[in-house]
PDB file of C-alpha atoms in Angstrom:
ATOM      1  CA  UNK A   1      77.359 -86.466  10.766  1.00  0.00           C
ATOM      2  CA  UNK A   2      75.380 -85.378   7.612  1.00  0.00           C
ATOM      3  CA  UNK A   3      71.901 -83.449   7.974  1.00  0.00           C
ATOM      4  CA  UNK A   4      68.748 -84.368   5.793  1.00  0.00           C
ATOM      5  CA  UNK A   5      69.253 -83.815   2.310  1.00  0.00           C
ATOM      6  CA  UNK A   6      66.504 -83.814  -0.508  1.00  0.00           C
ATOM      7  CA  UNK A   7      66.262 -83.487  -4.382  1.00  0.00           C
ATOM      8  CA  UNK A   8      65.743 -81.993  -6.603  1.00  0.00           C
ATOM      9  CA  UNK A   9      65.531 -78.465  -5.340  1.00  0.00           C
ATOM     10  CA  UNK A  10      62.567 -77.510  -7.446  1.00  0.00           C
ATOM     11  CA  UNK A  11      61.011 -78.701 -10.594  1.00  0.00           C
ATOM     12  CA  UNK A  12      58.629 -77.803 -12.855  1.00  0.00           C
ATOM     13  CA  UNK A  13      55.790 -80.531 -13.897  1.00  0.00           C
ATOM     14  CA  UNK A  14      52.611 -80.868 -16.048  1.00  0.00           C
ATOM     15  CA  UNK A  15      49.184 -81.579 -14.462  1.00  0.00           C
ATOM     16  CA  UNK A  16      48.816 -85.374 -15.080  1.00  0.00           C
ATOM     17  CA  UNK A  17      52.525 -86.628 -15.269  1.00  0.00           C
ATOM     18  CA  UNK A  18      54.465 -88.362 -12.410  1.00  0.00           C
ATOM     19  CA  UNK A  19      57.217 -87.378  -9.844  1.00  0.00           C
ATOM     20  CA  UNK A  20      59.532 -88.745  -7.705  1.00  0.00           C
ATOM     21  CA  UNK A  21      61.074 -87.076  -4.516  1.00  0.00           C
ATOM     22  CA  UNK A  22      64.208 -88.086  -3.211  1.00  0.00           C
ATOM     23  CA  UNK A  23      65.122 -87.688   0.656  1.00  0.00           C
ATOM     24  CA  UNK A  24      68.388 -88.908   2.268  1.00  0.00           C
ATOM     25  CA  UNK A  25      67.754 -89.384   6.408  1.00  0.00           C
ATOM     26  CA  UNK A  26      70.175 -88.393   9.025  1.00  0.00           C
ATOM     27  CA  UNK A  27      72.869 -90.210   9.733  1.00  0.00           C
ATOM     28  CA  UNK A  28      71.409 -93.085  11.862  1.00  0.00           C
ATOM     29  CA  UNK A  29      67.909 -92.166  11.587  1.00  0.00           C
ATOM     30  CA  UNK A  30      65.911 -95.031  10.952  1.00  0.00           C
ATOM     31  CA  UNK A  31      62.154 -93.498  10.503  1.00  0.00           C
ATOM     32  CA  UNK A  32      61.095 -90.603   7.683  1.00  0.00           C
ATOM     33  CA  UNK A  33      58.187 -88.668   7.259  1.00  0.00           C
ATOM     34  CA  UNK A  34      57.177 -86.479   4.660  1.00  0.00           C
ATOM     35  CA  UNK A  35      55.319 -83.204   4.625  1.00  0.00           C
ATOM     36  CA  UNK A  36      53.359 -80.949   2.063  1.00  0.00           C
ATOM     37  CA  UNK A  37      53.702 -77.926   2.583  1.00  0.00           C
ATOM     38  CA  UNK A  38      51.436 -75.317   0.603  1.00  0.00           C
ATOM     39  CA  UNK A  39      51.910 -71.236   0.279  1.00  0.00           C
ATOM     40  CA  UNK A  40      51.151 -69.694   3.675  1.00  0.00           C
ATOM     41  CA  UNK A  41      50.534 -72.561   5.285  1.00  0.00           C
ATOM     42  CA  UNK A  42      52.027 -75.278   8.101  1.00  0.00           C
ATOM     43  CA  UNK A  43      53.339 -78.334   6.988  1.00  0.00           C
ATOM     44  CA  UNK A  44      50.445 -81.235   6.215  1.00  0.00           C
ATOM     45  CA  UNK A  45      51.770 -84.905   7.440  1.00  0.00           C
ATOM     46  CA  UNK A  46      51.462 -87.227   4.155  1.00  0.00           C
ATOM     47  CA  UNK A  47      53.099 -90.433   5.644  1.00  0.00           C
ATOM     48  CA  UNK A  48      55.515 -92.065   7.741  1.00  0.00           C
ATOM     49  CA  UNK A  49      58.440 -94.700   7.167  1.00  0.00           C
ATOM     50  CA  UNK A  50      59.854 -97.112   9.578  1.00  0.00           C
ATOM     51  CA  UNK A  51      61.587 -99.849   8.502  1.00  0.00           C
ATOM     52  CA  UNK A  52      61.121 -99.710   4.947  1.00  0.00           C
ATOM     53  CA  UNK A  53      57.057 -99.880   6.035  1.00  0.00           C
ATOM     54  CA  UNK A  54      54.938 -97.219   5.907  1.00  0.00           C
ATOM     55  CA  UNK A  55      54.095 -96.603   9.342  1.00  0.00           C
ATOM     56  CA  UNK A  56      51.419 -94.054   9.536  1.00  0.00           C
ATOM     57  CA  UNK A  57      49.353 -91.977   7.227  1.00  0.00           C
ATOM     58  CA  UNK A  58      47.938 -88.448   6.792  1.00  0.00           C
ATOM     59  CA  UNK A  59      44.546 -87.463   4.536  1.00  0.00           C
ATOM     60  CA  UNK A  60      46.262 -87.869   1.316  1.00  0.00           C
ATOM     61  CA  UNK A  61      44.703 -90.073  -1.315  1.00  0.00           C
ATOM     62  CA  UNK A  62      46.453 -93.302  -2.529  1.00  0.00           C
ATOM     63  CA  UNK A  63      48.265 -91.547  -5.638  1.00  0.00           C
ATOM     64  CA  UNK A  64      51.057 -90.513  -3.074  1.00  0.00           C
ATOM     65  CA  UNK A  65      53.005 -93.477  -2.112  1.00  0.00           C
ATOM     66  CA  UNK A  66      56.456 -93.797  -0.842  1.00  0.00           C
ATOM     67  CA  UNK A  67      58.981 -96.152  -0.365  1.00  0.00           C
ATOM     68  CA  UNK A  68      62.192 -96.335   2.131  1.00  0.00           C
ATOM     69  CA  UNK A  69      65.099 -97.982   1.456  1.00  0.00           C
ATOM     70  CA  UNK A  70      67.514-100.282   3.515  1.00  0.00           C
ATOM     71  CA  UNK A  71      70.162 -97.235   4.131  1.00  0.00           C
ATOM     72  CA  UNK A  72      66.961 -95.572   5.136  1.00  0.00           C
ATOM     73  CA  UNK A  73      66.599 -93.120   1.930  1.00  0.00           C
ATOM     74  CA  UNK A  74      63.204 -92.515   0.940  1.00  0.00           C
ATOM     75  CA  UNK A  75      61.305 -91.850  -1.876  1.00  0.00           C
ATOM     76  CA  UNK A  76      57.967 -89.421  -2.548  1.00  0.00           C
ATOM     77  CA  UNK A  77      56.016 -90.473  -5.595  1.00  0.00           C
ATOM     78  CA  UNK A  78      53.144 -88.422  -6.870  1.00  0.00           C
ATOM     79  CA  UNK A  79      51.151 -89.931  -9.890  1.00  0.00           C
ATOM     80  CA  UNK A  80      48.905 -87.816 -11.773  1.00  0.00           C
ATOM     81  CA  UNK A  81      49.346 -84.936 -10.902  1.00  0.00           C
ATOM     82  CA  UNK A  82      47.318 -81.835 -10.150  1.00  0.00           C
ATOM     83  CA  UNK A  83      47.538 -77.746  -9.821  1.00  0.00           C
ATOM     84  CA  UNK A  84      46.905 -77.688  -6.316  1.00  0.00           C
ATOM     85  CA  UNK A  85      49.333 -80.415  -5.932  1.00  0.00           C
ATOM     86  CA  UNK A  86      52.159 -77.370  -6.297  1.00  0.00           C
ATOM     87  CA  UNK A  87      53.955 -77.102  -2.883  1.00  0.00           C
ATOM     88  CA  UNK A  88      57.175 -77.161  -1.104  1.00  0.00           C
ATOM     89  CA  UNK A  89      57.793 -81.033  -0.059  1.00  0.00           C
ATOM     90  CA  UNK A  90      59.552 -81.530   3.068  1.00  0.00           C
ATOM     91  CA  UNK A  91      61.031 -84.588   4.730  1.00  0.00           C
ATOM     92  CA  UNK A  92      62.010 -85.302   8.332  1.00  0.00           C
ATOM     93  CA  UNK A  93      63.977 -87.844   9.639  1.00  0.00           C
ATOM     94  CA  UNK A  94      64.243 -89.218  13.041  1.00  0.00           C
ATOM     95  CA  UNK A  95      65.019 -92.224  15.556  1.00  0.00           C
ATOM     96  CA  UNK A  96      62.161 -94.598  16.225  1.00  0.00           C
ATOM     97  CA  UNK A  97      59.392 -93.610  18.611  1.00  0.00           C
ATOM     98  CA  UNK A  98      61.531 -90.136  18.927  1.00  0.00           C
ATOM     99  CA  UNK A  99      59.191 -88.379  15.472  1.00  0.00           C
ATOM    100  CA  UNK A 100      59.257 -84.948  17.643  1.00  0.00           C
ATOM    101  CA  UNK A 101      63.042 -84.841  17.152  1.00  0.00           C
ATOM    102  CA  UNK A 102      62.598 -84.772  13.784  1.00  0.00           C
ATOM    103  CA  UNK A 103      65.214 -83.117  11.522  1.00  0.00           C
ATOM    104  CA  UNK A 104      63.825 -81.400   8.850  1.00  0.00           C
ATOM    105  CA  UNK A 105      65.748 -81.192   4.944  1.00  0.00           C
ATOM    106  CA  UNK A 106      65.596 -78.226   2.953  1.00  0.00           C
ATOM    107  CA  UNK A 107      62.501 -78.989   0.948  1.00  0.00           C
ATOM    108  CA  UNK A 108      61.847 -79.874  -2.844  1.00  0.00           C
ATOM    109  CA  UNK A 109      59.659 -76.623  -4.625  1.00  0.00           C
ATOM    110  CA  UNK A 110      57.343 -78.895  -6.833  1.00  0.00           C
ATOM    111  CA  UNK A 111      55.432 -76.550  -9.418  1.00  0.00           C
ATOM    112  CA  UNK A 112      52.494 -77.871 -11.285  1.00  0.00           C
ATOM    113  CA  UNK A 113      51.068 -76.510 -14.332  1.00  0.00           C
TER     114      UNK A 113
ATOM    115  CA  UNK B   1      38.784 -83.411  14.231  1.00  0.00           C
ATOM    116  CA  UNK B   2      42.625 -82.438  15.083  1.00  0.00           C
ATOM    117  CA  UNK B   3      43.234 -78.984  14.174  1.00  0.00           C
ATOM    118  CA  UNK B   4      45.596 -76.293  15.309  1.00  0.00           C
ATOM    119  CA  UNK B   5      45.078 -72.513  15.204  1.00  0.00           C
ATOM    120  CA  UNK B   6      47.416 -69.351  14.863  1.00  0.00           C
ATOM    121  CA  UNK B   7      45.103 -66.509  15.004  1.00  0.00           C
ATOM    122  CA  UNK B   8      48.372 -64.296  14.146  1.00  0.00           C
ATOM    123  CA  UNK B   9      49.640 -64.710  10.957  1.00  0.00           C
ATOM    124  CA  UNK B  10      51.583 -61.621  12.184  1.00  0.00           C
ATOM    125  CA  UNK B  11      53.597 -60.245  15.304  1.00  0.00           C
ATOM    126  CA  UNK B  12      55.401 -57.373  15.169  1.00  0.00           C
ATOM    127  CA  UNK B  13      57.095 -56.460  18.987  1.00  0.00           C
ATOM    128  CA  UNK B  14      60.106 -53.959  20.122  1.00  0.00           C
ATOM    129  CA  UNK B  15      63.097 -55.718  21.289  1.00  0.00           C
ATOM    130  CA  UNK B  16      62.921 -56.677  24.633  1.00  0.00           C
ATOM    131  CA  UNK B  17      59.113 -55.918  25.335  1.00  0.00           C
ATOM    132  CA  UNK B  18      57.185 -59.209  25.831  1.00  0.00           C
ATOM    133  CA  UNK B  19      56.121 -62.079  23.502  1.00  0.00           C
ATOM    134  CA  UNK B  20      53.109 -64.180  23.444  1.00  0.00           C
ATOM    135  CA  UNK B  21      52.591 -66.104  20.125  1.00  0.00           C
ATOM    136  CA  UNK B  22      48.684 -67.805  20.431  1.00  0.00           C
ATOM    137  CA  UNK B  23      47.908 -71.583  19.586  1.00  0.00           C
ATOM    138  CA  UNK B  24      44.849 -73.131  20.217  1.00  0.00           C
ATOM    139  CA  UNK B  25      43.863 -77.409  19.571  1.00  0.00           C
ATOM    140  CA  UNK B  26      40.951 -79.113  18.480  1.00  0.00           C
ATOM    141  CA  UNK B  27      41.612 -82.872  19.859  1.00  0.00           C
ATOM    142  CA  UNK B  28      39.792 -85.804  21.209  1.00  0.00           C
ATOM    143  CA  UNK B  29      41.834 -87.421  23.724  1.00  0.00           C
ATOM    144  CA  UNK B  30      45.465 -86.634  25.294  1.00  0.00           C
ATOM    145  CA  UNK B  31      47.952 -84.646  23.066  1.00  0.00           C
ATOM    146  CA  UNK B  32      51.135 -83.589  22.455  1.00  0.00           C
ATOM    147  CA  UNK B  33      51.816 -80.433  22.103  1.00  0.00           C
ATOM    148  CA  UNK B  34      55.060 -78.824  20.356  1.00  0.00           C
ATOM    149  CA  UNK B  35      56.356 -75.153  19.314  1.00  0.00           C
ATOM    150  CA  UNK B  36      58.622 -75.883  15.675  1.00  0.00           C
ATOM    151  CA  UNK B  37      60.825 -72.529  14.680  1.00  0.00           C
ATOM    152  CA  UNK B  38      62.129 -71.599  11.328  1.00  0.00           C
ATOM    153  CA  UNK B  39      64.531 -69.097  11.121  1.00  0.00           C
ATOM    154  CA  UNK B  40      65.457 -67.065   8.145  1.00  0.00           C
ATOM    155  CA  UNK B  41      67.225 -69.434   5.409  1.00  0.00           C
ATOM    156  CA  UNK B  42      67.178 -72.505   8.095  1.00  0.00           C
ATOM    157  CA  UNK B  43      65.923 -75.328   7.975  1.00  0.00           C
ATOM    158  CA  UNK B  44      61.909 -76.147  10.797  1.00  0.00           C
ATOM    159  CA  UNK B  45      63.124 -77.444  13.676  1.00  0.00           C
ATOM    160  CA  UNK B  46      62.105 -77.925  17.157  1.00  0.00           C
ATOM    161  CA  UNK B  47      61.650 -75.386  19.340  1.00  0.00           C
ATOM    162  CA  UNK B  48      60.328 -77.272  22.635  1.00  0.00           C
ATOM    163  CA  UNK B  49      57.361 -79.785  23.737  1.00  0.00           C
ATOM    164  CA  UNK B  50      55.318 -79.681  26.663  1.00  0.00           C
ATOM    165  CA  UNK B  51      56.374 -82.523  28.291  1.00  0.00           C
ATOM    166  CA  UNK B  52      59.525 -81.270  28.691  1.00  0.00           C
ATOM    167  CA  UNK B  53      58.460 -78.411  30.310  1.00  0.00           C
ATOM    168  CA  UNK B  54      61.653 -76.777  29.782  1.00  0.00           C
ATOM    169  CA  UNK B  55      62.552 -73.011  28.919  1.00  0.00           C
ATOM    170  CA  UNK B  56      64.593 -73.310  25.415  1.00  0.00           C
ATOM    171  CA  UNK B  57      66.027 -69.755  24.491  1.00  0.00           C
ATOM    172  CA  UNK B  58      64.247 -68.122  27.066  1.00  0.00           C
ATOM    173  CA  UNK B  59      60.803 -69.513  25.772  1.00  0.00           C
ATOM    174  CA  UNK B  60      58.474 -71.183  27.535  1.00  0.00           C
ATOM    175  CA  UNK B  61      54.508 -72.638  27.045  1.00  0.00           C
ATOM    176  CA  UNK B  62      52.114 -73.757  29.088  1.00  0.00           C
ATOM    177  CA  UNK B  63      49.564 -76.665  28.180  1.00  0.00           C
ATOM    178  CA  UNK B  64      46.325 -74.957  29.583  1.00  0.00           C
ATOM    179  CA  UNK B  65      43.494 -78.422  28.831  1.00  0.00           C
ATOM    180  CA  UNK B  66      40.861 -76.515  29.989  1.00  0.00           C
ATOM    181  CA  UNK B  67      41.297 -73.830  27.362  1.00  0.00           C
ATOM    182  CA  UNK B  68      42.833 -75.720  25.143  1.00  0.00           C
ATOM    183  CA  UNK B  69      45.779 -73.523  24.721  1.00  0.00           C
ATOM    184  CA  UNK B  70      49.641 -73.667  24.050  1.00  0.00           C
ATOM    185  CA  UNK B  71      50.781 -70.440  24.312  1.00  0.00           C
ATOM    186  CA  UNK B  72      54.717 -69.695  23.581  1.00  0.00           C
ATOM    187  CA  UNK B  73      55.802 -66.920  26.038  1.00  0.00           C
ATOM    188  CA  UNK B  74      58.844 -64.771  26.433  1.00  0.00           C
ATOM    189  CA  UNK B  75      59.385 -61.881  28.422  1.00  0.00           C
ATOM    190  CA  UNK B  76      62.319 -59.943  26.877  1.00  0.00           C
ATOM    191  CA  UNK B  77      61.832 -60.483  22.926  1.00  0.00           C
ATOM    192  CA  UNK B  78      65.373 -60.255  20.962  1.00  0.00           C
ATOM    193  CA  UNK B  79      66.140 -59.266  17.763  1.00  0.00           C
ATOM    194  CA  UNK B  80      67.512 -63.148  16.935  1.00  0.00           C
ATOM    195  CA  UNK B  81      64.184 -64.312  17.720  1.00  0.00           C
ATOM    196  CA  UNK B  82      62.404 -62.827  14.295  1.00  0.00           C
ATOM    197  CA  UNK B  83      61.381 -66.005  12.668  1.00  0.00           C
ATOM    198  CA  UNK B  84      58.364 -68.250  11.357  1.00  0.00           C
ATOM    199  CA  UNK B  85      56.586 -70.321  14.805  1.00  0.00           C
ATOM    200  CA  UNK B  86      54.650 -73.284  13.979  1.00  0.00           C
ATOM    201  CA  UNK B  87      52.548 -75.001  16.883  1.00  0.00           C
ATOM    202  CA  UNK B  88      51.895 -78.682  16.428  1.00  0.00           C
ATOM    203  CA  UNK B  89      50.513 -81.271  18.216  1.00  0.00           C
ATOM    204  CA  UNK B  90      50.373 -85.024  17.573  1.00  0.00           C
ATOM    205  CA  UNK B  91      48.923 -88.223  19.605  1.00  0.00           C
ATOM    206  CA  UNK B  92      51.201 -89.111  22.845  1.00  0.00           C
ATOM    207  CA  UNK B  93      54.104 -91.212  21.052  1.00  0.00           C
ATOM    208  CA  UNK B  94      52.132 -90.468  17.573  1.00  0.00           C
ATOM    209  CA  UNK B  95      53.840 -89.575  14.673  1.00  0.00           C
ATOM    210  CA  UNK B  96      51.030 -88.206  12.700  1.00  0.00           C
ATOM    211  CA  UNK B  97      51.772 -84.233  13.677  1.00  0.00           C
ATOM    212  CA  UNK B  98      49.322 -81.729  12.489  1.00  0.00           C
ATOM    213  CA  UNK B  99      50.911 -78.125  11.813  1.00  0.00           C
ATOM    214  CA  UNK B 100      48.894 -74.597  12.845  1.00  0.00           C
ATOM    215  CA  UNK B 101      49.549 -72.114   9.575  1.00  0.00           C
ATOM    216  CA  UNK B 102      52.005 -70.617  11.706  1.00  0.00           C
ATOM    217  CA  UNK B 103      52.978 -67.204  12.589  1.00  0.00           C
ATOM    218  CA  UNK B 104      56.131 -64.713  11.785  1.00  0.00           C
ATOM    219  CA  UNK B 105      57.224 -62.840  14.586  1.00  0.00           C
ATOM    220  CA  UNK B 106      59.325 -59.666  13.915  1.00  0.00           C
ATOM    221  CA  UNK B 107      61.448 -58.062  16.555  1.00  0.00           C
ATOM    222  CA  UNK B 108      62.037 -54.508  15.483  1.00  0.00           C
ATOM    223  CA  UNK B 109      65.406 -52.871  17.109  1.00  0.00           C
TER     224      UNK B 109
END
């Protein structure tokens, strides 16, 4: 059985440009969610996957979208990009209806300037 | 509006006095309330939920409505337990959690 894994690690972006985050679920977890997580601060919901549909979504404005994949991989996307956008990225996977047992990846350290 | 609060960013405690990290809710209708921990160089990860009602590492909480409070309790704090608590809550079956800023505990020997 293989935990959550995400990439990259950390990366370094310019205020405007694009990024994608990368998020590999739990072996046979079928449902992903993704979290921003700022300096000093909890982890903020941004959405939820569930069969490759998004399936819930926190107050983050349409240039975060996401996409999951049949294998249940996801993907974060962030288009124009801003300072405050600079956080650690975290993604959760879990079984269906079961989003308390989620299992959290190491993060992605996206830096803005 | 949901929100959840950690009044204590920080708790410093001897080993084996008692514990009591504070959350408090802001939430219109029934919640769910859960305790996430994050030890040092590991990965969030559930600590225990309310409905369980069960005592996980010698930790327990109480969902008081009336005060809108989700305490995390434990009477003999150990040195393993230094580590970042997050309280969250979400709708009953929701998925859309909502984090408190969360606070460190340290257990000095």
């Amino acid at each position: 059985e293989t935990g959550v894994t995400q990439s990259p690690t950390h990366l370094i972006k310019t205020r405007g440009q694009q990024v994608t985050l990368r998020c590999s679920s739990q072996s046979g977890h079928n449902t992903v969610s993704w979290y921003q997580q700022a300096l000093g601060q909890g982890p903020q919901f941004i959405f939820q996957y569930y069969r490759e549909e998004e399936n819930g979504r926190g107050n983050f404005p349409p240039r975060f979208s996401g996409l999951q994949f049949p294998n249940y991989s996801s993907e974060l996307n962030v288009n124009a990009l801003e300072l405050d956008d600079s956080a650690l990225y975290l993604c959760a996977s879990s079984l269906e209806g079961r989003s308390y047992e989620q299992y959290f990846g190491p993060g992605t350290r996206l830096t803005v300037t | 509006a949901q929100r959840v609060t950690q009044p204590e960013k920080l708790l410093s405690v001897f080993k084996g006095a008692p514990v009591e990290l504070k959350c408090n809710y802001s939430y219109s209708g029934s919640p769910e309330l859960f305790w996430y921990v994050q030890y040092s160089r590991q990965r969030l990860q559930l600590l225990l939920r309310h409905i369980s009602r069960e005592s996980i590492k010698g930790f327990t909480a109480d969902l008081n409505k009336g005060e809108t409070s989700f305490h995390l309790k434990k009477p003999f704090a150990q040195e393993e337990d230094s580590a970042m608590y997050y309280c969250a809550l979400t709708s009953l079956g929701g998925q859309n959690f909502v984090f408190g800023p969360g606070t460190r505990l340290s257990v000095l020997p």
